[in-house]
Amino acid sequence: MSQTQLYMAPGTCARVPSICLEEAGQDFETVLIRFMQGEHKSPDFKKLNPKGKVPTLVIDGEALTENVAIITYLNERFPEAQLMPEAADALARARQIADLCFCSATLHPIVTRIRMPHFFASEAAAQSIWEKGCSAMTEFFSLIENRLTDQPWWYGDQWSAMDAYLYWVFWRVEGADFDVTPFPRFKDHSKRMEERPAVQRAWQRERAAMAQLEAEGLTFKPPSR
Ligand SMILES: N[C@@H](CCC(=O)N[C@@H](CS)C(=O)NCC(=O)O)C(=O)O
């Protein structure tokens, strides 16, 4: 058995550490968590992650949660993968962490409102939550679109874990009817991501997990708005 397990579900933000581990060339096992069966809230899983969320990374027998923490840890542990650019000083490193927090703490909650508005409101109000989520996301997509002017990645020519995070955000809201046509550079960024062998390997893992859920009749489809 591999020394590293990534607890994940297909389509979730666990794609981000999956891409990072692939980029770092690490041997790891993906452990499928069946949301439809409430496995993420089971006592066994909550021993690893009391918050009942994916991703949860178990490395050398130790569990680590939260994407920002997982990415910064993997960056320290596998520096040759350059998951984060080199930082000249503490301020530069803190700014990179701020960028990752922008994904986890600002963008991700809006993603959830767009993808699963019914989590936050009655069925009757779901459309309004979705619209407000889209309008909040538009401001931040404009920021990202501007940042990608004349540069392929968030940090210029250097790919980083930040790009994996942005990729997941884009993919998730595009699939939830958010109009991405005003953001062609961000769309191109996604296409560049999908050309990366590590991203393709992460996708193979997700497809296998999705096929498993389908075979078990456990795929999740959010209710229509
Ligand atoms: N702050 C966490 C968020 C993790 C999170 O919300 N994961 C979602 C999937 S994208 C999840 O596990 N949802 C299950 C639930 O909340 O019931 C992180 O950045 O890792």
PDB file of C-alpha atoms and ligand atoms in Angstrom:
ATOM      1  CA  MET A   1       0.000   0.000   0.000  1.00  0.00           C
ATOM      2  CA  SER A   2       1.206   3.490  -0.831  1.00  0.00           C
ATOM      3  CA  GLN A   3       2.426   5.683   2.039  1.00  0.00           C
ATOM      4  CA  THR A   4       0.130   8.448   0.846  1.00  0.00           C
ATOM      5  CA  GLN A   5      -3.645   8.405   0.533  1.00  0.00           C
ATOM      6  CA  LEU A   6      -5.783  11.188  -0.842  1.00  0.00           C
ATOM      7  CA  TYR A   7      -9.412  10.964   0.294  1.00  0.00           C
ATOM      8  CA  MET A   8     -11.444  12.441  -2.518  1.00  0.00           C
ATOM      9  CA  ALA A   9     -14.713  12.533  -4.427  1.00  0.00           C
ATOM     10  CA  PRO A  10     -14.907  13.247  -8.168  1.00  0.00           C
ATOM     11  CA  GLY A  11     -15.634  16.852  -9.150  1.00  0.00           C
ATOM     12  CA  THR A  12     -14.584  18.249  -5.796  1.00  0.00           C
ATOM     13  CA  CYS A  13     -11.713  20.529  -4.796  1.00  0.00           C
ATOM     14  CA  ALA A  14      -9.742  17.356  -3.990  1.00  0.00           C
ATOM     15  CA  ARG A  15      -8.704  17.652  -7.629  1.00  0.00           C
ATOM     16  CA  VAL A  16      -6.256  20.367  -6.551  1.00  0.00           C
ATOM     17  CA  PRO A  17      -3.997  18.199  -4.331  1.00  0.00           C
ATOM     18  CA  SER A  18      -4.439  15.314  -6.768  1.00  0.00           C
ATOM     19  CA  ILE A  19      -2.883  17.475  -9.502  1.00  0.00           C
ATOM     20  CA  CYS A  20      -0.168  18.652  -7.083  1.00  0.00           C
ATOM     21  CA  LEU A  21       0.779  15.099  -6.112  1.00  0.00           C
ATOM     22  CA  GLU A  22       0.860  14.129  -9.786  1.00  0.00           C
ATOM     23  CA  GLU A  23       2.979  17.179 -10.622  1.00  0.00           C
ATOM     24  CA  ALA A  24       5.358  16.167  -7.822  1.00  0.00           C
ATOM     25  CA  GLY A  25       5.582  12.655  -9.319  1.00  0.00           C
ATOM     26  CA  GLN A  26       4.428  11.061  -6.080  1.00  0.00           C
ATOM     27  CA  ASP A  27       3.064   7.582  -5.693  1.00  0.00           C
ATOM     28  CA  PHE A  28      -0.317   7.897  -3.982  1.00  0.00           C
ATOM     29  CA  GLU A  29      -3.593   6.125  -3.646  1.00  0.00           C
ATOM     30  CA  THR A  30      -6.966   7.830  -4.078  1.00  0.00           C
ATOM     31  CA  VAL A  31      -9.620   6.750  -1.613  1.00  0.00           C
ATOM     32  CA  LEU A  32     -13.148   7.402  -2.864  1.00  0.00           C
ATOM     33  CA  ILE A  33     -15.539   8.966  -0.371  1.00  0.00           C
ATOM     34  CA  ARG A  34     -19.175   8.313  -1.243  1.00  0.00           C
ATOM     35  CA  PHE A  35     -21.025  11.538  -0.439  1.00  0.00           C
ATOM     36  CA  MET A  36     -24.371   9.970  -1.370  1.00  0.00           C
ATOM     37  CA  GLN A  37     -23.857   7.422   1.399  1.00  0.00           C
ATOM     38  CA  GLY A  38     -22.697  10.095   3.833  1.00  0.00           C
ATOM     39  CA  GLU A  39     -19.254   8.472   4.126  1.00  0.00           C
ATOM     40  CA  HIS A  40     -17.707  11.909   4.685  1.00  0.00           C
ATOM     41  CA  LYS A  41     -19.794  12.270   7.867  1.00  0.00           C
ATOM     42  CA  SER A  42     -19.113   8.729   9.103  1.00  0.00           C
ATOM     43  CA  PRO A  43     -17.339   8.271  12.451  1.00  0.00           C
ATOM     44  CA  ASP A  44     -14.420   6.495  10.716  1.00  0.00           C
ATOM     45  CA  PHE A  45     -13.801   9.320   8.259  1.00  0.00           C
ATOM     46  CA  LYS A  46     -14.304  11.956  10.940  1.00  0.00           C
ATOM     47  CA  LYS A  47     -11.406  10.408  12.856  1.00  0.00           C
ATOM     48  CA  LEU A  48      -9.250  11.616   9.956  1.00  0.00           C
ATOM     49  CA  ASN A  49     -11.120  14.839   9.289  1.00  0.00           C
ATOM     50  CA  PRO A  50     -13.594  15.920  11.976  1.00  0.00           C
ATOM     51  CA  LYS A  51     -14.962  18.523   9.526  1.00  0.00           C
ATOM     52  CA  GLY A  52     -16.189  15.736   7.244  1.00  0.00           C
ATOM     53  CA  LYS A  53     -14.710  17.188   4.053  1.00  0.00           C
ATOM     54  CA  VAL A  54     -12.466  16.252   1.188  1.00  0.00           C
ATOM     55  CA  PRO A  55      -9.646  16.607   0.432  1.00  0.00           C
ATOM     56  CA  THR A  56      -8.018  14.823   3.307  1.00  0.00           C
ATOM     57  CA  LEU A  57      -4.439  13.779   2.785  1.00  0.00           C
ATOM     58  CA  VAL A  58      -2.878  10.996   4.821  1.00  0.00           C
ATOM     59  CA  ILE A  59       0.860  11.027   4.504  1.00  0.00           C
ATOM     60  CA  ASP A  60       3.115   8.762   6.553  1.00  0.00           C
ATOM     61  CA  GLY A  61       0.068   7.921   8.656  1.00  0.00           C
ATOM     62  CA  GLU A  62      -0.701  11.568   9.499  1.00  0.00           C
ATOM     63  CA  ALA A  63      -3.868  13.292   8.294  1.00  0.00           C
ATOM     64  CA  LEU A  64      -3.816  16.803   6.916  1.00  0.00           C
ATOM     65  CA  THR A  65      -6.869  18.813   5.861  1.00  0.00           C
ATOM     66  CA  GLU A  66      -7.548  22.110   4.052  1.00  0.00           C
ATOM     67  CA  ASN A  67      -6.250  22.722   0.564  1.00  0.00           C
ATOM     68  CA  VAL A  68      -4.063  25.671   1.505  1.00  0.00           C
ATOM     69  CA  ALA A  69      -2.328  23.666   4.237  1.00  0.00           C
ATOM     70  CA  ILE A  70      -1.975  20.615   1.977  1.00  0.00           C
ATOM     71  CA  ILE A  71      -0.440  22.650  -0.849  1.00  0.00           C
ATOM     72  CA  THR A  72       2.020  24.511   1.379  1.00  0.00           C
ATOM     73  CA  TYR A  73       3.011  21.226   3.037  1.00  0.00           C
ATOM     74  CA  LEU A  74       3.507  19.424  -0.292  1.00  0.00           C
ATOM     75  CA  ASN A  75       5.562  22.376  -1.505  1.00  0.00           C
ATOM     76  CA  GLU A  76       7.871  22.119   1.520  1.00  0.00           C
ATOM     77  CA  ARG A  77       8.061  18.373   1.303  1.00  0.00           C
ATOM     78  CA  PHE A  78       8.698  18.147  -2.451  1.00  0.00           C
ATOM     79  CA  PRO A  79      10.485  21.430  -3.262  1.00  0.00           C
ATOM     80  CA  GLU A  80      11.740  20.146  -6.607  1.00  0.00           C
ATOM     81  CA  ALA A  81       8.123  20.140  -7.890  1.00  0.00           C
ATOM     82  CA  GLN A  82       7.945  23.929  -7.351  1.00  0.00           C
ATOM     83  CA  LEU A  83       4.267  23.829  -6.475  1.00  0.00           C
ATOM     84  CA  MET A  84       4.789  27.380  -5.239  1.00  0.00           C
ATOM     85  CA  PRO A  85       7.330  29.764  -6.747  1.00  0.00           C
ATOM     86  CA  GLU A  86      10.461  30.472  -4.756  1.00  0.00           C
ATOM     87  CA  ALA A  87       9.854  33.260  -2.267  1.00  0.00           C
ATOM     88  CA  ALA A  88      12.533  35.874  -1.629  1.00  0.00           C
ATOM     89  CA  ASP A  89      11.310  36.590   1.906  1.00  0.00           C
ATOM     90  CA  ALA A  90       8.527  35.971   4.398  1.00  0.00           C
ATOM     91  CA  LEU A  91       6.337  38.654   2.856  1.00  0.00           C
ATOM     92  CA  ALA A  92       6.593  37.098  -0.598  1.00  0.00           C
ATOM     93  CA  ARG A  93       5.645  33.687   0.836  1.00  0.00           C
ATOM     94  CA  ALA A  94       2.744  35.205   2.788  1.00  0.00           C
ATOM     95  CA  ARG A  95       1.466  36.783  -0.420  1.00  0.00           C
ATOM     96  CA  GLN A  96       1.495  33.414  -2.160  1.00  0.00           C
ATOM     97  CA  ILE A  97      -0.467  31.964   0.734  1.00  0.00           C
ATOM     98  CA  ALA A  98      -2.885  34.893   0.414  1.00  0.00           C
ATOM     99  CA  ASP A  99      -3.400  33.909  -3.231  1.00  0.00           C
ATOM    100  CA  LEU A 100      -4.257  30.330  -2.223  1.00  0.00           C
ATOM    101  CA  CYS A 101      -6.588  31.658   0.485  1.00  0.00           C
ATOM    102  CA  PHE A 102      -8.304  33.758  -2.181  1.00  0.00           C
ATOM    103  CA  CYS A 103      -9.222  30.437  -3.839  1.00  0.00           C
ATOM    104  CA  SER A 104     -10.224  28.582  -0.698  1.00  0.00           C
ATOM    105  CA  ALA A 105     -11.856  31.346   1.326  1.00  0.00           C
ATOM    106  CA  THR A 106     -13.228  33.742  -1.301  1.00  0.00           C
ATOM    107  CA  LEU A 107     -13.815  31.812  -4.519  1.00  0.00           C
ATOM    108  CA  HIS A 108     -14.764  28.392  -3.154  1.00  0.00           C
ATOM    109  CA  PRO A 109     -17.758  29.639  -1.090  1.00  0.00           C
ATOM    110  CA  ILE A 110     -19.072  31.399  -4.199  1.00  0.00           C
ATOM    111  CA  VAL A 111     -18.515  28.237  -6.255  1.00  0.00           C
ATOM    112  CA  THR A 112     -20.723  26.377  -3.781  1.00  0.00           C
ATOM    113  CA  ARG A 113     -23.478  28.985  -4.081  1.00  0.00           C
ATOM    114  CA  ILE A 114     -23.406  28.663  -7.860  1.00  0.00           C
ATOM    115  CA  ARG A 115     -23.152  24.887  -7.967  1.00  0.00           C
ATOM    116  CA  MET A 116     -25.428  24.053  -5.040  1.00  0.00           C
ATOM    117  CA  PRO A 117     -27.658  27.055  -4.258  1.00  0.00           C
ATOM    118  CA  HIS A 118     -30.192  24.717  -2.652  1.00  0.00           C
ATOM    119  CA  PHE A 119     -27.688  24.184   0.190  1.00  0.00           C
ATOM    120  CA  PHE A 120     -28.293  27.759   1.272  1.00  0.00           C
ATOM    121  CA  ALA A 121     -31.943  28.413   0.582  1.00  0.00           C
ATOM    122  CA  SER A 122     -35.328  26.898  -0.035  1.00  0.00           C
ATOM    123  CA  GLU A 123     -35.943  25.602  -3.544  1.00  0.00           C
ATOM    124  CA  ALA A 124     -37.922  28.770  -4.338  1.00  0.00           C
ATOM    125  CA  ALA A 125     -34.934  31.005  -3.491  1.00  0.00           C
ATOM    126  CA  ALA A 126     -32.237  28.863  -5.149  1.00  0.00           C
ATOM    127  CA  GLN A 127     -32.334  30.826  -8.404  1.00  0.00           C
ATOM    128  CA  SER A 128     -31.702  34.080  -6.571  1.00  0.00           C
ATOM    129  CA  ILE A 129     -28.729  32.591  -4.665  1.00  0.00           C
ATOM    130  CA  TRP A 130     -27.312  31.337  -7.985  1.00  0.00           C
ATOM    131  CA  GLU A 131     -27.705  34.794  -9.571  1.00  0.00           C
ATOM    132  CA  LYS A 132     -26.030  36.536  -6.654  1.00  0.00           C
ATOM    133  CA  GLY A 133     -23.238  33.961  -6.717  1.00  0.00           C
ATOM    134  CA  CYS A 134     -22.713  34.565 -10.446  1.00  0.00           C
ATOM    135  CA  SER A 135     -22.586  38.298  -9.969  1.00  0.00           C
ATOM    136  CA  ALA A 136     -20.027  37.955  -7.125  1.00  0.00           C
ATOM    137  CA  MET A 137     -17.968  35.546  -9.241  1.00  0.00           C
ATOM    138  CA  THR A 138     -17.975  37.902 -12.236  1.00  0.00           C
ATOM    139  CA  GLU A 139     -15.958  40.474 -10.297  1.00  0.00           C
ATOM    140  CA  PHE A 140     -13.304  37.907  -9.411  1.00  0.00           C
ATOM    141  CA  PHE A 141     -13.225  36.296 -12.845  1.00  0.00           C
ATOM    142  CA  SER A 142     -12.501  39.774 -14.249  1.00  0.00           C
ATOM    143  CA  LEU A 143      -9.573  40.082 -11.841  1.00  0.00           C
ATOM    144  CA  ILE A 144      -8.225  36.676 -12.938  1.00  0.00           C
ATOM    145  CA  GLU A 145      -8.840  37.485 -16.625  1.00  0.00           C
ATOM    146  CA  ASN A 146      -6.783  40.677 -16.266  1.00  0.00           C
ATOM    147  CA  ARG A 147      -4.012  38.854 -14.450  1.00  0.00           C
ATOM    148  CA  LEU A 148      -3.759  36.382 -17.365  1.00  0.00           C
ATOM    149  CA  THR A 149      -3.163  39.148 -19.908  1.00  0.00           C
ATOM    150  CA  ASP A 150       0.149  38.347 -21.617  1.00  0.00           C
ATOM    151  CA  GLN A 151       1.003  35.509 -19.246  1.00  0.00           C
ATOM    152  CA  PRO A 152       0.059  31.837 -19.319  1.00  0.00           C
ATOM    153  CA  TRP A 153      -0.064  31.226 -15.565  1.00  0.00           C
ATOM    154  CA  TRP A 154      -0.998  33.143 -12.412  1.00  0.00           C
ATOM    155  CA  TYR A 155       2.712  33.701 -11.681  1.00  0.00           C
ATOM    156  CA  GLY A 156       3.751  34.540 -15.230  1.00  0.00           C
ATOM    157  CA  ASP A 157       5.698  31.821 -17.018  1.00  0.00           C
ATOM    158  CA  GLN A 158       5.878  29.597 -13.975  1.00  0.00           C
ATOM    159  CA  TRP A 159       3.093  27.092 -13.393  1.00  0.00           C
ATOM    160  CA  SER A 160       2.102  26.627  -9.756  1.00  0.00           C
ATOM    161  CA  ALA A 161      -0.538  25.016  -7.536  1.00  0.00           C
ATOM    162  CA  MET A 162      -2.463  28.299  -7.774  1.00  0.00           C
ATOM    163  CA  ASP A 163      -3.178  27.389 -11.413  1.00  0.00           C
ATOM    164  CA  ALA A 164      -4.557  24.007 -10.349  1.00  0.00           C
ATOM    165  CA  TYR A 165      -6.870  25.736  -7.887  1.00  0.00           C
ATOM    166  CA  LEU A 166      -8.083  28.282 -10.450  1.00  0.00           C
ATOM    167  CA  TYR A 167      -8.612  25.460 -12.933  1.00  0.00           C
ATOM    168  CA  TRP A 168     -10.929  23.644 -10.534  1.00  0.00           C
ATOM    169  CA  VAL A 169     -12.903  26.862  -9.840  1.00  0.00           C
ATOM    170  CA  PHE A 170     -13.346  27.530 -13.571  1.00  0.00           C
ATOM    171  CA  TRP A 171     -14.380  23.951 -14.336  1.00  0.00           C
ATOM    172  CA  ARG A 172     -16.838  23.775 -11.484  1.00  0.00           C
ATOM    173  CA  VAL A 173     -18.738  27.016 -12.296  1.00  0.00           C
ATOM    174  CA  GLU A 174     -18.631  26.519 -16.064  1.00  0.00           C
ATOM    175  CA  GLY A 175     -20.444  23.247 -15.419  1.00  0.00           C
ATOM    176  CA  ALA A 176     -23.036  25.070 -13.301  1.00  0.00           C
ATOM    177  CA  ASP A 177     -24.222  27.444 -16.062  1.00  0.00           C
ATOM    178  CA  PHE A 178     -22.001  30.395 -15.114  1.00  0.00           C
ATOM    179  CA  ASP A 179     -21.336  32.256 -18.365  1.00  0.00           C
ATOM    180  CA  VAL A 180     -17.588  32.040 -19.029  1.00  0.00           C
ATOM    181  CA  THR A 181     -17.691  33.621 -22.499  1.00  0.00           C
ATOM    182  CA  PRO A 182     -16.516  37.056 -21.215  1.00  0.00           C
ATOM    183  CA  PHE A 183     -13.342  35.356 -19.913  1.00  0.00           C
ATOM    184  CA  PRO A 184     -11.491  33.883 -22.914  1.00  0.00           C
ATOM    185  CA  ARG A 185      -8.045  34.087 -21.301  1.00  0.00           C
ATOM    186  CA  PHE A 186      -9.249  32.158 -18.294  1.00  0.00           C
ATOM    187  CA  LYS A 187     -10.798  29.600 -20.663  1.00  0.00           C
ATOM    188  CA  ASP A 188      -7.447  29.280 -22.469  1.00  0.00           C
ATOM    189  CA  HIS A 189      -5.774  28.809 -19.093  1.00  0.00           C
ATOM    190  CA  SER A 190      -8.058  25.802 -18.537  1.00  0.00           C
ATOM    191  CA  LYS A 191      -7.115  24.397 -21.934  1.00  0.00           C
ATOM    192  CA  ARG A 192      -3.415  24.772 -21.080  1.00  0.00           C
ATOM    193  CA  MET A 193      -4.047  22.991 -17.793  1.00  0.00           C
ATOM    194  CA  GLU A 194      -5.645  20.077 -19.624  1.00  0.00           C
ATOM    195  CA  GLU A 195      -2.556  19.671 -21.790  1.00  0.00           C
ATOM    196  CA  ARG A 196      -0.429  18.925 -18.730  1.00  0.00           C
ATOM    197  CA  PRO A 197       0.274  15.198 -18.260  1.00  0.00           C
ATOM    198  CA  ALA A 198      -0.170  15.531 -14.477  1.00  0.00           C
ATOM    199  CA  VAL A 199      -3.648  16.989 -14.968  1.00  0.00           C
ATOM    200  CA  GLN A 200      -4.521  14.165 -17.363  1.00  0.00           C
ATOM    201  CA  ARG A 201      -3.408  11.623 -14.773  1.00  0.00           C
ATOM    202  CA  ALA A 202      -5.496  13.348 -12.099  1.00  0.00           C
ATOM    203  CA  TRP A 203      -8.452  13.169 -14.501  1.00  0.00           C
ATOM    204  CA  GLN A 204      -7.917   9.431 -14.990  1.00  0.00           C
ATOM    205  CA  ARG A 205      -8.223   8.973 -11.245  1.00  0.00           C
ATOM    206  CA  GLU A 206     -11.419  11.034 -11.147  1.00  0.00           C
ATOM    207  CA  ARG A 207     -12.939   9.179 -14.078  1.00  0.00           C
ATOM    208  CA  ALA A 208     -12.224   5.866 -12.374  1.00  0.00           C
ATOM    209  CA  ALA A 209     -13.889   7.176  -9.193  1.00  0.00           C
ATOM    210  CA  MET A 210     -16.882   8.441 -11.186  1.00  0.00           C
ATOM    211  CA  ALA A 211     -17.226   5.068 -12.962  1.00  0.00           C
ATOM    212  CA  GLN A 212     -17.181   3.390  -9.566  1.00  0.00           C
ATOM    213  CA  LEU A 213     -19.966   5.662  -8.282  1.00  0.00           C
ATOM    214  CA  GLU A 214     -21.987   5.058 -11.442  1.00  0.00           C
ATOM    215  CA  ALA A 215     -21.608   1.295 -11.076  1.00  0.00           C
ATOM    216  CA  GLU A 216     -22.875   1.606  -7.508  1.00  0.00           C
ATOM    217  CA  GLY A 217     -25.761   3.953  -8.442  1.00  0.00           C
ATOM    218  CA  LEU A 218     -24.307   6.676  -6.222  1.00  0.00           C
ATOM    219  CA  THR A 219     -23.717   9.628  -8.563  1.00  0.00           C
ATOM    220  CA  PHE A 220     -24.835  13.018  -7.272  1.00  0.00           C
ATOM    221  CA  LYS A 221     -26.786  15.481  -9.383  1.00  0.00           C
ATOM    222  CA  PRO A 222     -27.759  18.779  -7.758  1.00  0.00           C
ATOM    223  CA  PRO A 223     -31.496  19.537  -7.955  1.00  0.00           C
ATOM    224  CA  SER A 224     -32.455  21.899 -10.768  1.00  0.00           C
ATOM    225  CA  ARG A 225     -32.959  25.551  -9.806  1.00  0.00           C
TER     226      ARG A 225
HETATM  227  N1  LIG B   1     -11.834  24.631   3.239  1.00  0.00           N
HETATM  228  C1  LIG B   1     -11.803  23.293   2.688  1.00  0.00           C
HETATM  229  C2  LIG B   1     -13.076  23.060   1.930  1.00  0.00           C
HETATM  230  C3  LIG B   1     -13.282  21.613   1.606  1.00  0.00           C
HETATM  231  C4  LIG B   1     -14.672  21.377   1.039  1.00  0.00           C
HETATM  232  O1  LIG B   1     -15.606  22.161   1.241  1.00  0.00           O
HETATM  233  N2  LIG B   1     -14.820  20.261   0.322  1.00  0.00           N
HETATM  234  C5  LIG B   1     -16.110  19.896  -0.201  1.00  0.00           C
HETATM  235  C6  LIG B   1     -15.956  19.337  -1.603  1.00  0.00           C
HETATM  236  S1  LIG B   1     -15.431  20.571  -2.783  1.00  0.00           S
HETATM  237  C7  LIG B   1     -16.742  18.841   0.672  1.00  0.00           C
HETATM  238  O2  LIG B   1     -16.074  17.977   1.182  1.00  0.00           O
HETATM  239  N3  LIG B   1     -18.055  18.906   0.818  1.00  0.00           N
HETATM  240  C8  LIG B   1     -18.827  17.933   1.545  1.00  0.00           C
HETATM  241  C9  LIG B   1     -19.748  18.569   2.531  1.00  0.00           C
HETATM  242  O3  LIG B   1     -19.532  19.741   2.884  1.00  0.00           O
HETATM  243  O4  LIG B   1     -20.666  17.904   2.968  1.00  0.00           O
HETATM  244  C10 LIG B   1     -10.568  23.163   1.805  1.00  0.00           C
HETATM  245  O5  LIG B   1     -10.159  24.147   1.208  1.00  0.00           O
HETATM  246  O6  LIG B   1      -9.989  22.063   1.725  1.00  0.00           O
END
